[in-house]
mmCIF file of C-alpha atoms and ligand atoms in Angstrom:
data_model
loop_
_atom_site.group_PDB
_atom_site.id
_atom_site.type_symbol
_atom_site.label_atom_id
_atom_site.label_comp_id
_atom_site.label_asym_id
_atom_site.label_seq_id
_atom_site.Cartn_x
_atom_site.Cartn_y
_atom_site.Cartn_z
ATOM 1 C CA MET Y 112 0.000 0.000 0.000
ATOM 2 C CA PRO Y 113 1.625 3.311 -1.077
ATOM 3 C CA GLU Y 114 1.831 5.965 1.580
ATOM 4 C CA LYS Y 115 -0.772 8.708 1.548
ATOM 5 C CA SER Y 116 0.450 12.026 0.123
ATOM 6 C CA GLU Y 117 -1.068 13.749 3.135
ATOM 7 C CA ASP Y 118 1.121 11.709 5.451
ATOM 8 C CA LEU Y 119 4.237 12.532 3.458
ATOM 9 C CA LEU Y 120 3.232 16.213 3.503
ATOM 10 C CA ALA Y 121 2.896 16.147 7.278
ATOM 11 C CA VAL Y 122 6.453 14.808 7.550
ATOM 12 C CA ALA Y 123 7.710 17.450 5.115
ATOM 13 C CA VAL Y 124 5.998 20.325 6.923
ATOM 14 C CA ARG Y 125 7.360 19.316 10.331
ATOM 15 C CA ILE Y 126 10.896 18.874 9.028
ATOM 16 C CA ALA Y 127 10.815 22.086 6.982
ATOM 17 C CA ARG Y 128 9.697 24.113 9.989
ATOM 18 C CA GLU Y 129 12.510 22.679 12.111
ATOM 19 C CA ALA Y 130 14.982 23.393 9.318
ATOM 20 C CA ALA Y 131 13.741 26.971 8.958
ATOM 21 C CA ALA Y 132 14.275 27.504 12.686
ATOM 22 C CA THR Y 133 17.889 26.416 12.267
ATOM 23 C CA ALA Y 134 18.365 28.791 9.343
ATOM 24 C CA ARG Y 135 16.949 31.667 11.384
ATOM 25 C CA ARG Y 136 19.074 30.840 14.436
ATOM 26 C CA MET Y 137 22.265 30.558 12.424
ATOM 27 C CA ARG Y 138 21.574 33.842 10.669
ATOM 28 C CA ALA Y 139 20.970 35.558 13.998
ATOM 29 C CA GLU Y 140 24.293 34.212 15.293
ATOM 30 C CA ALA Y 141 26.324 35.310 12.292
ATOM 31 C CA ILE Y 142 26.694 34.444 8.678
ATOM 32 C CA ASN Y 143 29.935 32.526 8.411
ATOM 33 C CA ASP Y 144 31.897 30.166 6.266
ATOM 34 C CA VAL Y 145 30.599 31.740 3.073
ATOM 35 C CA GLU Y 146 32.006 29.806 0.138
ATOM 36 C CA THR Y 147 31.383 30.048 -3.587
ATOM 37 C CA LYS Y 148 30.367 27.323 -6.038
ATOM 38 C CA SER Y 149 29.943 27.809 -9.794
ATOM 39 C CA THR Y 150 31.005 31.475 -9.814
ATOM 40 C CA ASP Y 151 32.189 34.107 -7.345
ATOM 41 C CA THR Y 152 28.576 35.171 -6.785
ATOM 42 C CA ASP Y 153 27.130 31.641 -6.390
ATOM 43 C CA VAL Y 154 27.431 31.446 -2.621
ATOM 44 C CA VAL Y 155 26.814 28.733 -0.064
ATOM 45 C CA THR Y 156 26.882 29.417 3.658
ATOM 46 C CA ALA Y 157 27.500 27.208 6.643
ATOM 47 C CA ALA Y 158 23.740 27.425 7.264
ATOM 48 C CA ASP Y 159 22.907 25.939 3.851
ATOM 49 C CA LYS Y 160 25.083 22.943 4.678
ATOM 50 C CA ALA Y 161 23.961 22.649 8.297
ATOM 51 C CA VAL Y 162 20.283 22.769 7.377
ATOM 52 C CA GLU Y 163 20.722 20.123 4.713
ATOM 53 C CA ARG Y 164 22.660 17.880 7.099
ATOM 54 C CA GLN Y 165 19.878 18.322 9.677
ATOM 55 C CA VAL Y 166 17.135 17.325 7.234
ATOM 56 C CA VAL Y 167 19.110 14.384 5.850
ATOM 57 C CA GLU Y 168 19.789 13.101 9.378
ATOM 58 C CA VAL Y 169 16.162 13.393 10.504
ATOM 59 C CA LEU Y 170 15.010 11.535 7.401
ATOM 60 C CA ARG Y 171 17.729 8.901 7.808
ATOM 61 C CA VAL Y 172 16.520 8.141 11.337
ATOM 62 C CA GLU Y 173 12.779 8.424 10.743
ATOM 63 C CA ARG Y 174 12.632 7.020 7.229
ATOM 64 C CA PRO Y 175 15.724 4.896 6.723
ATOM 65 C CA GLY Y 176 14.750 3.513 3.292
ATOM 66 C CA ASP Y 177 14.098 6.891 1.675
ATOM 67 C CA GLY Y 178 16.510 8.765 -0.548
ATOM 68 C CA VAL Y 179 17.308 12.474 -0.430
ATOM 69 C CA LEU Y 180 18.408 14.745 -3.266
ATOM 70 C CA GLY Y 181 19.786 17.932 -1.746
ATOM 71 C CA GLU Y 182 21.411 20.973 -3.311
ATOM 72 C CA GLU Y 183 24.561 20.816 -1.224
ATOM 73 C CA TYR Y 184 25.246 17.097 -0.740
ATOM 74 C CA GLY Y 185 23.526 15.560 -3.761
ATOM 75 C CA ASP Y 186 21.763 12.220 -3.897
ATOM 76 C CA THR Y 187 21.751 9.643 -1.110
ATOM 77 C CA THR Y 188 20.977 6.035 -1.851
ATOM 78 C CA SER Y 189 17.440 4.789 -1.326
ATOM 79 C CA THR Y 190 15.946 1.320 -1.050
ATOM 80 C CA GLY Y 191 12.311 2.415 -1.157
ATOM 81 C CA ALA Y 192 9.945 4.318 -3.440
ATOM 82 C CA VAL Y 193 10.245 7.689 -1.744
ATOM 83 C CA ARG Y 194 12.887 10.308 -2.488
ATOM 84 C CA TRP Y 195 12.942 13.716 -0.802
ATOM 85 C CA ILE Y 196 14.039 16.715 -2.864
ATOM 86 C CA LEU Y 197 15.485 19.514 -0.759
ATOM 87 C CA ASP Y 198 16.747 23.038 -1.143
ATOM 88 C CA PRO Y 199 17.874 23.839 2.385
ATOM 89 C CA ILE Y 200 17.921 27.586 1.800
ATOM 90 C CA ASP Y 201 16.478 28.653 -1.534
ATOM 91 C CA GLY Y 202 17.431 32.285 -2.024
ATOM 92 C CA THR Y 203 20.877 32.037 -0.474
ATOM 93 C CA VAL Y 204 21.949 35.479 -1.671
ATOM 94 C CA ASN Y 205 18.849 36.957 -0.014
ATOM 95 C CA TYR Y 206 19.767 35.030 3.137
ATOM 96 C CA LEU Y 207 23.295 36.456 2.975
ATOM 97 C CA TYR Y 208 21.965 40.010 2.656
ATOM 98 C CA GLY Y 209 19.128 39.617 5.140
ATOM 99 C CA LEU Y 210 16.401 40.102 2.546
ATOM 100 C CA PRO Y 211 13.300 38.229 3.840
ATOM 101 C CA GLN Y 212 12.862 36.082 0.726
ATOM 102 C CA TYR Y 213 14.486 32.710 1.407
ATOM 103 C CA ALA Y 214 12.853 29.364 1.992
ATOM 104 C CA VAL Y 215 13.240 25.749 2.940
ATOM 105 C CA SER Y 216 11.820 23.812 0.006
ATOM 106 C CA LEU Y 217 11.059 20.115 0.578
ATOM 107 C CA ALA Y 218 9.172 17.768 -1.737
ATOM 108 C CA ALA Y 219 8.343 14.069 -1.563
ATOM 109 C CA GLU Y 220 8.762 12.147 -4.814
ATOM 110 C CA VAL Y 221 7.242 8.657 -5.135
ATOM 111 C CA GLU Y 222 8.426 6.546 -8.032
ATOM 112 C CA GLY Y 223 9.544 9.660 -9.899
ATOM 113 C CA ALA Y 224 6.442 11.812 -9.337
ATOM 114 C CA VAL Y 225 6.303 14.653 -6.820
ATOM 115 C CA VAL Y 226 3.240 13.985 -4.649
ATOM 116 C CA ALA Y 227 3.707 16.416 -1.758
ATOM 117 C CA GLY Y 228 5.597 19.625 -1.191
ATOM 118 C CA VAL Y 229 6.123 22.455 1.271
ATOM 119 C CA VAL Y 230 7.805 25.818 0.798
ATOM 120 C CA HIS Y 231 8.457 27.578 4.085
ATOM 121 C CA ASN Y 232 9.758 31.159 4.066
ATOM 122 C CA ALA Y 233 12.315 30.947 6.858
ATOM 123 C CA ALA Y 234 12.326 34.732 7.338
ATOM 124 C CA THR Y 235 8.584 35.353 7.596
ATOM 125 C CA GLY Y 236 7.076 31.962 8.469
ATOM 126 C CA ASP Y 237 4.806 32.067 5.442
ATOM 127 C CA GLU Y 238 4.129 28.522 4.226
ATOM 128 C CA TRP Y 239 2.707 26.993 1.095
ATOM 129 C CA THR Y 240 1.796 23.338 0.723
ATOM 130 C CA ALA Y 241 0.387 21.015 -1.886
ATOM 131 C CA THR Y 242 -0.376 17.360 -2.490
ATOM 132 C CA LEU Y 243 -0.913 15.806 -5.901
ATOM 133 C CA GLY Y 244 -4.624 16.128 -6.596
ATOM 134 C CA GLY Y 245 -5.203 17.730 -3.204
ATOM 135 C CA GLY Y 246 -4.821 21.388 -4.128
ATOM 136 C CA ALA Y 247 -2.423 24.128 -3.101
ATOM 137 C CA TRP Y 248 -2.730 25.955 0.189
ATOM 138 C CA ARG Y 249 -1.340 28.878 2.113
ATOM 139 C CA ASP Y 250 -2.194 29.097 5.798
ATOM 140 C CA GLY Y 251 -5.424 27.169 5.257
ATOM 141 C CA ARG Y 252 -6.501 29.149 2.206
ATOM 142 C CA ARG Y 253 -6.837 27.269 -1.088
ATOM 143 C CA LEU Y 254 -4.923 28.875 -3.944
ATOM 144 C CA GLY Y 255 -6.177 29.353 -7.499
ATOM 145 C CA GLY Y 256 -3.539 31.436 -9.234
ATOM 146 C CA SER Y 257 -4.033 34.700 -11.072
ATOM 147 C CA GLY Y 258 -7.193 35.585 -12.983
ATOM 148 C CA ARG Y 259 -5.166 37.606 -15.481
ATOM 149 C CA THR Y 260 -6.196 36.936 -19.071
ATOM 150 C CA THR Y 261 -3.799 38.999 -21.191
ATOM 151 C CA LEU Y 262 -0.005 38.981 -21.200
ATOM 152 C CA ASP Y 263 0.281 42.762 -21.512
ATOM 153 C CA GLN Y 264 -1.360 43.056 -18.074
ATOM 154 C CA ALA Y 265 0.739 40.331 -16.459
ATOM 155 C CA LEU Y 266 3.255 40.851 -13.646
ATOM 156 C CA VAL Y 267 5.910 38.261 -14.484
ATOM 157 C CA GLY Y 268 8.550 36.882 -12.133
ATOM 158 C CA THR Y 269 11.877 35.561 -13.299
ATOM 159 C CA GLY Y 270 15.443 34.956 -12.223
ATOM 160 C CA PHE Y 271 18.961 34.776 -13.526
ATOM 161 C CA GLY Y 272 21.843 32.369 -13.385
ATOM 162 C CA TYR Y 273 25.213 33.083 -11.858
ATOM 163 C CA ASP Y 274 27.287 32.751 -15.026
ATOM 164 C CA ALA Y 275 27.972 36.051 -16.815
ATOM 165 C CA ALA Y 276 27.450 34.636 -20.310
ATOM 166 C CA ARG Y 277 24.077 33.172 -19.311
ATOM 167 C CA ARG Y 278 23.096 36.432 -17.612
ATOM 168 C CA ALA Y 279 23.887 38.332 -20.806
ATOM 169 C CA HIS Y 280 21.513 36.096 -22.756
ATOM 170 C CA GLN Y 281 18.863 36.309 -20.045
ATOM 171 C CA GLY Y 282 19.181 40.100 -20.072
ATOM 172 C CA ALA Y 283 18.596 40.147 -23.823
ATOM 173 C CA VAL Y 284 15.489 37.998 -23.370
ATOM 174 C CA LEU Y 285 14.264 40.384 -20.696
ATOM 175 C CA ALA Y 286 14.787 43.367 -22.984
ATOM 176 C CA GLY Y 287 12.502 41.734 -25.526
ATOM 177 C CA LEU Y 288 9.871 40.699 -22.977
ATOM 178 C CA ILE Y 289 9.584 43.789 -20.797
ATOM 179 C CA THR Y 290 7.528 45.783 -23.328
ATOM 180 C CA ARG Y 291 5.084 42.870 -23.729
ATOM 181 C CA VAL Y 292 4.059 42.533 -20.064
ATOM 182 C CA ARG Y 293 2.871 44.793 -17.230
ATOM 183 C CA ASP Y 294 6.197 44.493 -15.458
ATOM 184 C CA ILE Y 295 8.924 42.143 -14.259
ATOM 185 C CA ARG Y 296 9.848 41.104 -10.725
ATOM 186 C CA ARG Y 297 13.005 39.312 -9.602
ATOM 187 C CA PHE Y 298 12.819 38.163 -5.979
ATOM 188 C CA GLY Y 299 15.686 35.661 -5.929
ATOM 189 C CA ALA Y 300 14.121 32.371 -4.813
ATOM 190 C CA ALA Y 301 12.402 30.154 -7.371
ATOM 191 C CA SER Y 302 10.398 28.192 -4.803
ATOM 192 C CA LEU Y 303 8.859 31.398 -3.453
ATOM 193 C CA ASP Y 304 8.359 32.807 -6.957
ATOM 194 C CA LEU Y 305 6.339 29.705 -7.830
ATOM 195 C CA CYS Y 306 4.265 30.072 -4.650
ATOM 196 C CA MET Y 307 3.601 33.731 -5.434
ATOM 197 C CA ALA Y 308 2.400 32.702 -8.876
ATOM 198 C CA ALA Y 309 0.205 30.041 -7.229
ATOM 199 C CA GLU Y 310 -1.468 32.645 -5.021
ATOM 200 C CA GLY Y 311 -1.693 35.336 -7.706
ATOM 201 C CA SER Y 312 0.890 37.694 -6.190
ATOM 202 C CA LEU Y 313 2.631 37.167 -9.505
ATOM 203 C CA ASP Y 314 0.631 36.443 -12.648
ATOM 204 C CA ALA Y 315 3.316 34.144 -14.061
ATOM 205 C CA TYR Y 316 6.923 33.055 -13.606
ATOM 206 C CA PHE Y 317 9.643 31.675 -15.823
ATOM 207 C CA GLU Y 318 13.314 30.883 -15.432
ATOM 208 C CA LYS Y 319 16.049 29.003 -17.259
ATOM 209 C CA GLY Y 320 18.594 26.984 -15.328
ATOM 210 C CA LEU Y 321 16.641 25.793 -12.306
ATOM 211 C CA ASN Y 322 17.641 22.622 -10.510
ATOM 212 C CA PRO Y 323 15.126 20.037 -9.245
ATOM 213 C CA TRP Y 324 15.481 21.297 -5.673
ATOM 214 C CA ASP Y 325 14.578 24.836 -6.757
ATOM 215 C CA HIS Y 326 11.204 23.873 -8.200
ATOM 216 C CA ALA Y 327 10.103 20.410 -6.982
ATOM 217 C CA ALA Y 328 7.896 21.692 -4.158
ATOM 218 C CA GLY Y 329 6.990 25.104 -5.591
ATOM 219 C CA GLY Y 330 6.178 23.570 -8.960
ATOM 220 C CA LEU Y 331 3.615 21.258 -7.328
ATOM 221 C CA VAL Y 332 2.118 24.212 -5.437
ATOM 222 C CA ALA Y 333 1.772 26.143 -8.701
ATOM 223 C CA ALA Y 334 0.344 23.176 -10.613
ATOM 224 C CA GLU Y 335 -2.136 22.381 -7.871
ATOM 225 C CA ALA Y 336 -3.233 26.022 -7.940
ATOM 226 C CA GLY Y 337 -4.244 25.465 -11.558
ATOM 227 C CA LEU Y 338 -1.222 26.897 -13.353
ATOM 228 C CA LEU Y 339 0.404 25.176 -16.298
ATOM 229 C CA VAL Y 340 3.965 24.326 -15.303
ATOM 230 C CA SER Y 341 6.244 23.072 -18.052
ATOM 231 C CA GLY Y 342 9.156 23.763 -20.328
ATOM 232 C CA LEU Y 343 8.892 25.010 -23.887
ATOM 233 C CA ASP Y 344 7.511 23.151 -26.912
ATOM 234 C CA GLY Y 345 5.889 20.463 -24.784
ATOM 235 C CA ALA Y 346 9.008 19.635 -22.777
ATOM 236 C CA PRO Y 347 8.651 19.089 -19.047
ATOM 237 C CA ALA Y 348 9.887 21.812 -16.705
ATOM 238 C CA GLY Y 349 13.623 21.481 -16.200
ATOM 239 C CA GLN Y 350 16.978 23.162 -16.450
ATOM 240 C CA HIS Y 351 16.345 24.293 -20.031
ATOM 241 C CA MET Y 352 13.242 26.261 -18.934
ATOM 242 C CA LEU Y 353 10.419 26.386 -16.462
ATOM 243 C CA VAL Y 354 7.274 28.392 -17.250
ATOM 244 C CA ALA Y 355 4.407 28.636 -14.743
ATOM 245 C CA ALA Y 356 1.296 30.548 -15.794
ATOM 246 C CA PRO Y 357 -2.496 30.339 -15.739
ATOM 247 C CA PRO Y 358 -3.971 28.651 -18.833
ATOM 248 C CA ALA Y 359 -5.299 32.020 -20.055
ATOM 249 C CA ILE Y 360 -1.848 33.535 -20.525
ATOM 250 C CA PHE Y 361 0.435 30.511 -20.735
ATOM 251 C CA PRO Y 362 0.280 30.265 -24.564
ATOM 252 C CA ALA Y 363 1.116 33.933 -25.108
ATOM 253 C CA LEU Y 364 3.997 33.867 -22.619
ATOM 254 C CA HIS Y 365 5.242 30.568 -24.017
ATOM 255 C CA ASP Y 366 5.278 31.890 -27.582
ATOM 256 C CA VAL Y 367 7.116 35.080 -26.641
ATOM 257 C CA LEU Y 368 9.730 33.056 -24.765
ATOM 258 C CA VAL Y 369 10.179 30.811 -27.806
ATOM 259 C CA GLU Y 370 10.445 33.873 -30.057
ATOM 260 C CA LEU Y 371 13.113 35.360 -27.773
ATOM 261 C CA ASP Y 372 15.018 32.051 -27.519
ATOM 262 C CA ALA Y 373 14.653 32.165 -23.746
ATOM 263 C CA ALA Y 374 15.699 28.513 -23.405
ATOM 264 C CA GLY Y 375 18.736 29.096 -25.576
ATOM 265 C CA GLY Y 376 22.097 30.583 -24.869
ATOM 266 C CA PRO Y 377 24.765 29.282 -22.498
HETATM 267 C C1 LIP H 690 18.299 30.562 -6.549
HETATM 268 C C2 LIP H 690 17.033 30.315 -7.327
HETATM 269 C C3 LIP H 690 16.631 31.555 -8.114
HETATM 270 C C4 LIP H 690 17.724 31.921 -9.073
HETATM 271 C C5 LIP H 690 18.969 32.238 -8.278
HETATM 272 C C6 LIP H 690 19.412 31.034 -7.432
HETATM 273 P P1 LIP H 690 19.712 29.319 -4.652
HETATM 274 O O1 LIP H 690 18.649 29.362 -5.887
HETATM 275 O O2 LIP H 690 16.015 29.957 -6.446
HETATM 276 O O3 LIP H 690 15.440 31.365 -8.807
HETATM 277 O O4 LIP H 690 17.338 33.025 -9.858
HETATM 278 O O5 LIP H 690 20.005 32.607 -9.164
HETATM 279 O O6 LIP H 690 19.800 29.990 -8.292
HETATM 280 O O7 LIP H 690 21.058 29.316 -5.333
HETATM 281 O O8 LIP H 690 19.518 30.514 -3.831
HETATM 282 O O9 LIP H 690 19.413 28.035 -3.939
#
């Protein structure tokens, strides 16, 4: 008998809240051991690593057969059907600067399909959850996405990679898009961007270069809020592109992104 998504969500919510408390405590103590990864601006702090170690250890003890895919320590082995997908602190640059837009993002994947997810803003305590087929929720309120129907009235979220060559291409895409939409917002954490799109605080969101841990939980929240979440030209959402938008504006945004070669470049 497969586990109920609701039960997996309850585990995820409890663990994410504990992890967020650790992130807050460590930030209050001092940001230290800041290292860089792919570029000089792609940072990872001691808190990122400590939070991921905390989550991995709790899951190892409580759910010994499960696997974990985390941003900082990669994939652990699993003997069962469940794999947890974790970004310990999504929005690390915001965390470094003290901007209240960073989250613990934790999703449960069963036989390759994400069935439960939580995104917990570690700065504000705001929390979004979803289960496959069970809807998307924020603090007990069911989410239904934006009612926007035209792209020229849409407030569109996006983000940028850390590599200069990719940023140059993304900037060129933005230059072509910005006159076709109401406006652009860049908040710095994909999981929260997807949750804002799910609740209608953004009308849509897109980004090239996301990793599974960036969007596993937030992508389920957005999809369960009724948004279309995918890549371009029928591809699934992935590193080449993720687009999340209500059905009314998804086609127009999709076609502009194709026209601007948003999935292209380095
Ligand atoms: C971040 C993403 C964001 C992207 C940033 C960064 P991180 O993840 O959530 O959407 O634009 O460049 O990749 O690195 O803070 O976990």
